[in-house]
PDB file of C-alpha atoms in Angstrom:
ATOM      1  CA  MET S 611     -20.676   5.424 -10.383  1.00 59.00           C
ATOM      2  CA  LYS S 612     -19.291   8.862  -9.519  1.00 56.00           C
ATOM      3  CA  PRO S 613     -16.350  10.317 -11.455  1.00 56.00           C
ATOM      4  CA  LEU S 614     -13.479  11.591  -9.332  1.00 55.00           C
ATOM      5  CA  PRO S 615     -14.339  15.351  -9.396  1.00 56.00           C
ATOM      6  CA  GLU S 616     -17.798  14.684  -7.950  1.00 65.00           C
ATOM      7  CA  TYR S 617     -16.718  12.914  -4.798  1.00 67.00           C
ATOM      8  CA  VAL S 618     -13.266  14.397  -4.013  1.00 67.00           C
ATOM      9  CA  ALA S 619     -14.676  17.424  -2.150  1.00 69.00           C
ATOM     10  CA  GLU S 620     -16.985  15.120  -0.204  1.00 75.00           C
ATOM     11  CA  LEU S 621     -13.976  13.017   0.830  1.00 75.00           C
ATOM     12  CA  GLU S 622     -11.978  16.091   1.786  1.00 71.00           C
ATOM     13  CA  ARG S 623     -14.765  17.318   4.074  1.00 78.00           C
ATOM     14  CA  TYR S 624     -15.006  13.873   5.615  1.00 80.00           C
ATOM     15  CA  PHE S 625     -11.279  13.696   6.378  1.00 77.00           C
ATOM     16  CA  LYS S 626     -11.353  17.129   7.981  1.00 78.00           C
ATOM     17  CA  SER S 627     -14.150  15.932  10.244  1.00 84.00           C
ATOM     18  CA  LYS S 628     -11.986  12.949  11.230  1.00 79.00           C
ATOM     19  CA  THR S 629      -8.912  15.142  11.930  1.00 81.00           C
ATOM     20  CA  ILE S 630      -6.999  13.658   8.985  1.00 84.00           C
ATOM     21  CA  GLU S 631      -4.595  16.388   7.872  1.00 88.00           C
ATOM     22  CA  CYS S 632      -5.412  18.225   4.640  1.00 87.00           C
ATOM     23  CA  PHE S 633      -2.294  19.617   2.925  1.00 92.00           C
ATOM     24  CA  GLU S 634      -2.333  22.688   0.678  1.00 92.00           C
ATOM     25  CA  TYR S 635      -1.418  21.267  -2.727  1.00 92.00           C
ATOM     26  CA  SER S 636      -0.062  24.587  -4.048  1.00 93.00           C
ATOM     27  CA  GLN S 637       2.724  24.412  -1.470  1.00 95.00           C
ATOM     28  CA  PHE S 638       4.084  21.124  -2.854  1.00 96.00           C
ATOM     29  CA  ASN S 639       7.095  21.191  -5.158  1.00 96.00           C
ATOM     30  CA  ILE S 640       6.710  18.226  -7.545  1.00 94.00           C
ATOM     31  CA  ASP S 641      10.085  16.742  -8.480  1.00 93.00           C
ATOM     32  CA  LYS S 642       9.414  13.681 -10.666  1.00 93.00           C
ATOM     33  CA  CYS S 643       7.192  10.652 -11.234  1.00 92.00           C
ATOM     34  CA  ILE S 644       8.449   7.655  -9.255  1.00 89.00           C
ATOM     35  CA  GLY S 645       5.727   5.113 -10.035  1.00 83.00           C
ATOM     36  CA  SER S 646       2.332   4.438 -11.570  1.00 79.00           C
ATOM     37  CA  GLY S 647      -0.413   1.864 -11.374  1.00 69.00           C
ATOM     38  CA  GLY S 648      -3.916   1.130 -12.549  1.00 63.00           C
ATOM     39  CA  TYR S 649      -5.577   3.907 -10.563  1.00 67.00           C
ATOM     40  CA  ALA S 650      -2.798   6.255  -9.434  1.00 76.00           C
ATOM     41  CA  VAL S 651       0.483   7.972 -10.290  1.00 85.00           C
ATOM     42  CA  VAL S 652       3.090   8.573  -7.561  1.00 90.00           C
ATOM     43  CA  TYR S 653       5.351  11.626  -7.490  1.00 94.00           C
ATOM     44  CA  LEU S 654       8.353  12.620  -5.420  1.00 96.00           C
ATOM     45  CA  ALA S 655       7.482  15.961  -3.823  1.00 96.00           C
ATOM     46  CA  THR S 656       8.584  18.353  -1.107  1.00 97.00           C
ATOM     47  CA  PHE S 657       6.368  20.295   1.271  1.00 96.00           C
ATOM     48  CA  GLN S 658       7.914  22.859   3.602  1.00 94.00           C
ATOM     49  CA  GLU S 659      11.337  21.262   3.033  1.00 93.00           C
ATOM     50  CA  LYS S 660      10.075  17.771   3.889  1.00 95.00           C
ATOM     51  CA  VAL S 661      10.082  14.970   1.305  1.00 96.00           C
ATOM     52  CA  PHE S 662       6.908  12.976   0.595  1.00 96.00           C
ATOM     53  CA  ALA S 663       5.474  10.562  -1.939  1.00 94.00           C
ATOM     54  CA  LEU S 664       2.379  12.135  -3.476  1.00 93.00           C
ATOM     55  CA  LYS S 665      -0.060   9.513  -4.779  1.00 87.00           C
ATOM     56  CA  CYS S 666      -2.418  11.118  -7.292  1.00 84.00           C
ATOM     57  CA  LEU S 667      -5.612   9.237  -8.169  1.00 72.00           C
ATOM     58  CA  ARG S 668      -6.301   9.221 -11.895  1.00 67.00           C
ATOM     59  CA  SER S 669      -8.949  11.731 -13.009  1.00 63.00           C
ATOM     60  CA  THR S 670     -10.768   8.964 -14.903  1.00 55.00           C
ATOM     61  CA  LEU S 671     -11.261   6.933 -11.741  1.00 56.00           C
ATOM     62  CA  SER S 672     -14.886   6.255 -10.763  1.00 61.00           C
ATOM     63  CA  LEU S 673     -16.202   4.736  -7.562  1.00 60.00           C
ATOM     64  CA  SER S 674     -19.612   3.596  -6.447  1.00 66.00           C
ATOM     65  CA  GLU S 675     -21.214   4.991  -3.293  1.00 72.00           C
ATOM     66  CA  LYS S 676     -20.405   1.715  -1.535  1.00 67.00           C
ATOM     67  CA  GLU S 677     -16.743   1.929  -2.564  1.00 63.00           C
ATOM     68  CA  ILE S 678     -16.535   5.561  -1.414  1.00 69.00           C
ATOM     69  CA  ARG S 679     -17.814   4.585   2.043  1.00 69.00           C
ATOM     70  CA  SER S 680     -15.287   1.748   2.194  1.00 62.00           C
ATOM     71  CA  PHE S 681     -12.496   4.078   1.064  1.00 67.00           C
ATOM     72  CA  LYS S 682     -13.376   6.544   3.848  1.00 73.00           C
ATOM     73  CA  ARG S 683     -13.287   3.842   6.516  1.00 67.00           C
ATOM     74  CA  GLU S 684     -10.019   2.430   5.213  1.00 65.00           C
ATOM     75  CA  LEU S 685      -8.060   5.696   5.156  1.00 75.00           C
ATOM     76  CA  GLU S 686      -9.431   6.713   8.534  1.00 73.00           C
ATOM     77  CA  CYS S 687      -8.182   3.404   9.920  1.00 69.00           C
ATOM     78  CA  LEU S 688      -4.775   3.591   8.223  1.00 73.00           C
ATOM     79  CA  TYR S 689      -4.264   7.148   9.440  1.00 79.00           C
ATOM     80  CA  LYS S 690      -4.263   5.728  12.959  1.00 78.00           C
ATOM     81  CA  VAL S 691      -1.694   3.034  12.143  1.00 86.00           C
ATOM     82  CA  ASN S 692       1.803   4.039  13.221  1.00 89.00           C
ATOM     83  CA  HIS S 693       4.655   1.557  12.812  1.00 93.00           C
ATOM     84  CA  GLN S 694       8.239   1.777  11.574  1.00 94.00           C
ATOM     85  CA  ASN S 695       7.628  -1.002   9.015  1.00 94.00           C
ATOM     86  CA  ILE S 696       4.454   0.471   7.485  1.00 93.00           C
ATOM     87  CA  VAL S 697       4.492   3.409   5.079  1.00 92.00           C
ATOM     88  CA  LYS S 698       3.028   6.360   6.945  1.00 92.00           C
ATOM     89  CA  PHE S 699      -0.139   7.933   5.550  1.00 89.00           C
ATOM     90  CA  HIS S 700       0.208  11.621   6.455  1.00 92.00           C
ATOM     91  CA  GLY S 701      -3.017  12.996   4.979  1.00 89.00           C
ATOM     92  CA  ILE S 702      -4.605  14.255   1.781  1.00 86.00           C
ATOM     93  CA  ALA S 703      -4.156  17.068  -0.740  1.00 87.00           C
ATOM     94  CA  ARG S 704      -6.281  18.305  -3.644  1.00 82.00           C
ATOM     95  CA  ASP S 705      -5.252  20.091  -6.805  1.00 83.00           C
ATOM     96  CA  LYS S 706      -8.090  22.609  -7.009  1.00 79.00           C
ATOM     97  CA  SER S 707      -7.387  23.348 -10.677  1.00 80.00           C
ATOM     98  CA  THR S 708      -8.132  19.745 -11.684  1.00 75.00           C
ATOM     99  CA  ASN S 709      -9.931  18.416  -8.572  1.00 71.00           C
ATOM    100  CA  ASN S 710      -7.437  15.555  -8.479  1.00 76.00           C
ATOM    101  CA  PHE S 711      -7.360  13.892  -5.076  1.00 77.00           C
ATOM    102  CA  MET S 712      -3.982  12.814  -3.615  1.00 84.00           C
ATOM    103  CA  LEU S 713      -2.629  10.800  -0.719  1.00 86.00           C
ATOM    104  CA  VAL S 714       0.402  12.245   1.093  1.00 93.00           C
ATOM    105  CA  LEU S 715       2.650   9.322   1.999  1.00 92.00           C
ATOM    106  CA  GLN S 716       6.060   8.631   3.467  1.00 93.00           C
ATOM    107  CA  TYR S 717       8.790   8.532   0.800  1.00 95.00           C
ATOM    108  CA  ALA S 718      11.050   5.455   0.595  1.00 93.00           C
ATOM    109  CA  ASP S 719      14.502   6.168  -0.846  1.00 91.00           C
ATOM    110  CA  ASN S 720      15.344   2.712  -2.279  1.00 91.00           C
ATOM    111  CA  GLY S 721      12.222   1.819  -4.271  1.00 88.00           C
ATOM    112  CA  ASN S 722      10.336  -1.440  -3.915  1.00 89.00           C
ATOM    113  CA  LEU S 723      11.737  -4.778  -2.771  1.00 88.00           C
ATOM    114  CA  ARG S 724      11.838  -6.292  -6.262  1.00 85.00           C
ATOM    115  CA  GLU S 725      13.819  -3.334  -7.626  1.00 87.00           C
ATOM    116  CA  PHE S 726      16.088  -3.344  -4.576  1.00 89.00           C
ATOM    117  CA  LEU S 727      17.010  -7.001  -5.067  1.00 87.00           C
ATOM    118  CA  GLN S 728      17.521  -6.521  -8.805  1.00 86.00           C
ATOM    119  CA  GLN S 729      20.053  -3.806  -8.027  1.00 88.00           C
ATOM    120  CA  LYS S 730      21.924  -6.289  -5.835  1.00 87.00           C
ATOM    121  CA  TYR S 731      22.101  -8.901  -8.612  1.00 84.00           C
ATOM    122  CA  GLU S 732      25.384  -8.961 -10.518  1.00 84.00           C
ATOM    123  CA  GLY S 733      27.150 -11.780 -12.326  1.00 82.00           C
ATOM    124  CA  ASN S 734      24.471 -14.351 -11.334  1.00 80.00           C
ATOM    125  CA  VAL S 735      25.079 -13.513  -7.683  1.00 82.00           C
ATOM    126  CA  TYR S 736      23.103 -11.420  -5.194  1.00 80.00           C
ATOM    127  CA  LYS S 737      25.567  -9.114  -3.482  1.00 86.00           C
ATOM    128  CA  ILE S 738      23.631  -8.963  -0.260  1.00 86.00           C
ATOM    129  CA  SER S 739      24.238 -10.674   3.070  1.00 88.00           C
ATOM    130  CA  TRP S 740      21.985 -13.184   4.766  1.00 86.00           C
ATOM    131  CA  VAL S 741      21.834 -10.815   7.729  1.00 90.00           C
ATOM    132  CA  GLU S 742      20.284  -8.131   5.515  1.00 90.00           C
ATOM    133  CA  LEU S 743      17.856 -10.567   3.900  1.00 88.00           C
ATOM    134  CA  ILE S 744      16.692 -11.878   7.262  1.00 89.00           C
ATOM    135  CA  GLN S 745      16.244  -8.328   8.540  1.00 93.00           C
ATOM    136  CA  ILE S 746      14.029  -7.487   5.549  1.00 92.00           C
ATOM    137  CA  ALA S 747      11.919 -10.579   6.223  1.00 90.00           C
ATOM    138  CA  MET S 748      11.606  -9.619   9.899  1.00 93.00           C
ATOM    139  CA  ASP S 749      10.634  -6.038   8.996  1.00 94.00           C
ATOM    140  CA  ILE S 750       7.814  -7.261   6.753  1.00 91.00           C
ATOM    141  CA  THR S 751       6.654  -9.664   9.470  1.00 89.00           C
ATOM    142  CA  HIS S 752       6.605  -6.937  12.141  1.00 93.00           C
ATOM    143  CA  GLY S 753       4.668  -4.565   9.897  1.00 91.00           C
ATOM    144  CA  LEU S 754       2.121  -7.243   9.037  1.00 88.00           C
ATOM    145  CA  GLU S 755       1.759  -8.151  12.707  1.00 90.00           C
ATOM    146  CA  HIS S 756       0.934  -4.524  13.487  1.00 91.00           C
ATOM    147  CA  LEU S 757      -1.731  -4.431  10.751  1.00 87.00           C
ATOM    148  CA  HIS S 758      -3.226  -7.602  12.198  1.00 86.00           C
ATOM    149  CA  ASP S 759      -3.307  -5.970  15.635  1.00 88.00           C
ATOM    150  CA  TYR S 760      -5.685  -3.444  14.032  1.00 83.00           C
ATOM    151  CA  ASP S 761      -7.559  -6.263  12.256  1.00 82.00           C
ATOM    152  CA  ILE S 762      -6.479  -4.931   8.851  1.00 81.00           C
ATOM    153  CA  ILE S 763      -6.140  -7.456   6.020  1.00 77.00           C
ATOM    154  CA  HIS S 764      -3.797  -6.244   3.276  1.00 77.00           C
ATOM    155  CA  ARG S 765      -5.008  -8.590   0.476  1.00 72.00           C
ATOM    156  CA  ASP S 766      -2.292  -7.469  -1.987  1.00 75.00           C
ATOM    157  CA  LEU S 767       1.001  -8.187  -0.237  1.00 80.00           C
ATOM    158  CA  HIS S 768       3.843  -8.787  -2.710  1.00 79.00           C
ATOM    159  CA  SER S 769       7.397  -7.626  -3.483  1.00 81.00           C
ATOM    160  CA  LYS S 770       6.298  -4.495  -5.352  1.00 82.00           C
ATOM    161  CA  ASN S 771       4.215  -3.420  -2.367  1.00 84.00           C
ATOM    162  CA  ILE S 772       7.172  -3.636  -0.011  1.00 89.00           C
ATOM    163  CA  LEU S 773       9.352  -0.501  -0.065  1.00 93.00           C
ATOM    164  CA  ILE S 774      12.921  -0.127   1.179  1.00 94.00           C
ATOM    165  CA  ASN S 775      13.812   3.021   3.086  1.00 94.00           C
ATOM    166  CA  ASN S 776      17.210   3.450   4.749  1.00 89.00           C
ATOM    167  CA  LYS S 777      17.654  -0.361   4.776  1.00 87.00           C
ATOM    168  CA  SER S 778      14.264  -0.928   6.432  1.00 94.00           C
ATOM    169  CA  ALA S 779      11.323  -2.658   4.726  1.00 94.00           C
ATOM    170  CA  LEU S 780       7.938  -0.893   4.713  1.00 94.00           C
ATOM    171  CA  ILE S 781       4.561  -2.344   3.767  1.00 90.00           C
ATOM    172  CA  THR S 782       2.628  -0.072   1.401  1.00 84.00           C
ATOM    173  CA  VAL S 783      -0.339   0.130  -1.015  1.00 65.00           C
ATOM    174  CA  PHE S 784      -3.568  -0.414   0.880  1.00 60.00           C
ATOM    175  CA  GLY S 785      -5.830   0.104  -2.126  1.00 50.00           C
ATOM    176  CA  ILE S 786      -7.669  -3.161  -1.542  1.00 41.00           C
ATOM    177  CA  SER S 787      -7.061  -3.584   2.182  1.00 47.00           C
ATOM    178  CA  LYS S 788     -10.035  -4.299   4.411  1.00 49.00           C
ATOM    179  CA  SER S 789     -10.860  -4.296   8.076  1.00 45.00           C
ATOM    180  CA  LEU S 790     -12.063  -7.608   9.495  1.00 42.00           C
ATOM    181  CA  ASN S 791     -15.066  -5.652  10.774  1.00 47.00           C
ATOM    182  CA  SER S 792     -15.989  -4.444   7.283  1.00 48.00           C
ATOM    183  CA  THR S 793     -19.294  -5.660   5.903  1.00 42.00           C
ATOM    184  CA  THR S 794     -17.707  -5.689   2.422  1.00 43.00           C
ATOM    185  CA  GLU S 795     -15.078  -8.266   3.313  1.00 44.00           C
ATOM    186  CA  SER S 796     -16.508 -11.056   1.152  1.00 48.00           C
ATOM    187  CA  SER S 797     -16.021 -11.014  -2.587  1.00 49.00           C
ATOM    188  CA  THR S 798     -16.586 -13.194  -5.610  1.00 45.00           C
ATOM    189  CA  THR S 799     -13.446 -11.917  -7.349  1.00 51.00           C
ATOM    190  CA  VAL S 800      -9.783 -12.478  -6.562  1.00 52.00           C
ATOM    191  CA  LYS S 801      -7.693  -9.336  -6.166  1.00 55.00           C
ATOM    192  CA  GLY S 802      -3.922  -8.973  -6.264  1.00 56.00           C
ATOM    193  CA  LEU S 803      -1.094 -10.885  -7.959  1.00 64.00           C
ATOM    194  CA  MET S 804      -2.020 -14.529  -8.449  1.00 62.00           C
ATOM    195  CA  VAL S 805       1.237 -16.124  -7.225  1.00 60.00           C
ATOM    196  CA  TYR S 806       0.944 -14.374  -3.851  1.00 66.00           C
ATOM    197  CA  ILE S 807      -2.687 -15.336  -3.202  1.00 67.00           C
ATOM    198  CA  GLU S 808      -3.557 -18.118  -0.798  1.00 62.00           C
ATOM    199  CA  PRO S 809      -4.768 -21.173  -2.829  1.00 62.00           C
ATOM    200  CA  ARG S 810      -7.938 -21.415  -0.719  1.00 64.00           C
ATOM    201  CA  CYS S 811      -8.978 -17.993  -1.991  1.00 64.00           C
ATOM    202  CA  LEU S 812      -8.437 -19.060  -5.594  1.00 65.00           C
ATOM    203  CA  GLU S 813     -11.322 -21.520  -5.335  1.00 67.00           C
ATOM    204  CA  GLY S 814     -13.605 -18.625  -6.192  1.00 59.00           C
ATOM    205  CA  LEU S 815     -12.166 -18.580  -9.705  1.00 55.00           C
ATOM    206  CA  LEU S 816     -13.454 -22.099 -10.263  1.00 58.00           C
ATOM    207  CA  GLN S 817     -16.710 -21.635  -8.362  1.00 62.00           C
ATOM    208  CA  SER S 818     -18.254 -18.354  -9.460  1.00 59.00           C
ATOM    209  CA  ASP S 819     -20.895 -18.464  -6.721  1.00 57.00           C
ATOM    210  CA  LYS S 820     -18.373 -19.048  -3.937  1.00 60.00           C
ATOM    211  CA  LYS S 821     -17.663 -16.166  -1.577  1.00 64.00           C
ATOM    212  CA  ILE S 822     -13.980 -15.466  -1.009  1.00 65.00           C
ATOM    213  CA  LYS S 823     -12.932 -14.379   2.458  1.00 70.00           C
ATOM    214  CA  TYR S 824      -9.416 -13.089   2.978  1.00 71.00           C
ATOM    215  CA  ASN S 825      -8.177 -13.344   6.546  1.00 74.00           C
ATOM    216  CA  LYS S 826      -4.976 -13.082   8.562  1.00 76.00           C
ATOM    217  CA  LYS S 827      -3.879 -16.526   7.392  1.00 72.00           C
ATOM    218  CA  SER S 828      -4.168 -15.316   3.797  1.00 74.00           C
ATOM    219  CA  ASN S 829      -1.693 -12.550   4.638  1.00 73.00           C
ATOM    220  CA  ILE S 830       0.694 -15.069   6.212  1.00 74.00           C
ATOM    221  CA  TYR S 831       0.694 -17.064   2.967  1.00 74.00           C
ATOM    222  CA  SER S 832       1.520 -13.897   1.018  1.00 75.00           C
ATOM    223  CA  LEU S 833       4.277 -13.125   3.520  1.00 71.00           C
ATOM    224  CA  GLY S 834       5.832 -16.523   2.824  1.00 73.00           C
ATOM    225  CA  GLN S 835       5.726 -15.837  -0.914  1.00 73.00           C
ATOM    226  CA  CYS S 836       7.351 -12.423  -0.386  1.00 72.00           C
ATOM    227  CA  CYS S 837      10.185 -14.034   1.509  1.00 70.00           C
ATOM    228  CA  HIS S 838      10.702 -17.147  -0.635  1.00 66.00           C
ATOM    229  CA  TRP S 839      13.733 -15.514  -2.239  1.00 52.00           C
ATOM    230  CA  ASN S 840      15.460 -16.086   1.123  1.00 46.00           C
ATOM    231  CA  SER S 841      15.882 -19.738   0.179  1.00 45.00           C
ATOM    232  CA  GLY S 842      18.414 -20.957  -2.335  1.00 46.00           C
ATOM    233  CA  ILE S 843      19.466 -17.725  -4.058  1.00 53.00           C
ATOM    234  CA  PRO S 844      23.214 -17.489  -4.805  1.00 50.00           C
ATOM    235  CA  LEU S 845      24.840 -14.952  -2.488  1.00 46.00           C
ATOM    236  CA  GLU S 846      28.254 -13.370  -2.659  1.00 49.00           C
ATOM    237  CA  ASP S 847      30.707 -15.023  -0.251  1.00 41.00           C
TER     238      ASP S 847
END
């Protein structure tokens, strides 16, 4: 396993060779932390008067050589994806004082889908129209369809990985996404939130020697779970 400082420069050189934009970190103005997860912290930041989400990988993160190769392929692929319902990956930045490696992403102004719906909940009623709910569901579907056109399997699609920006839904967090052409597609471990995972894939938990293969149908199941709040929730008249 390589600690982050040892492979970040290697990744930066690789992205330059693939024409993925490398931002000068010193030119970012960091505003505040807007989220955190197991391997990264996300900040609201501005660069040349433009607003971005800056996703900083934790300095304690370690990856194997195999995972580094997969990470390179994934970001190269996602850099080519361009759709209004997918969070745009703009490029990379590196804090040279710490060697921390960062992803420069599109900023969404209304947080994730779960937070957005919680803000609409008041007095046991969701103050949101069916028209808006259906539009959110359609946005997620269109974004997922575009990923599938590129043969990208998300593998972690849930309400916290759907962002809301100017009333549009955006799919984000591709930390465990894979291309259907990847040789590392199979796994013996289940990744993601359990309730959103296709039951077929959960068989691997009961059969330790069983290979788990996520596919486009697995994403469709997760899409249905993301949108299940469309059915039966009390809405304001």
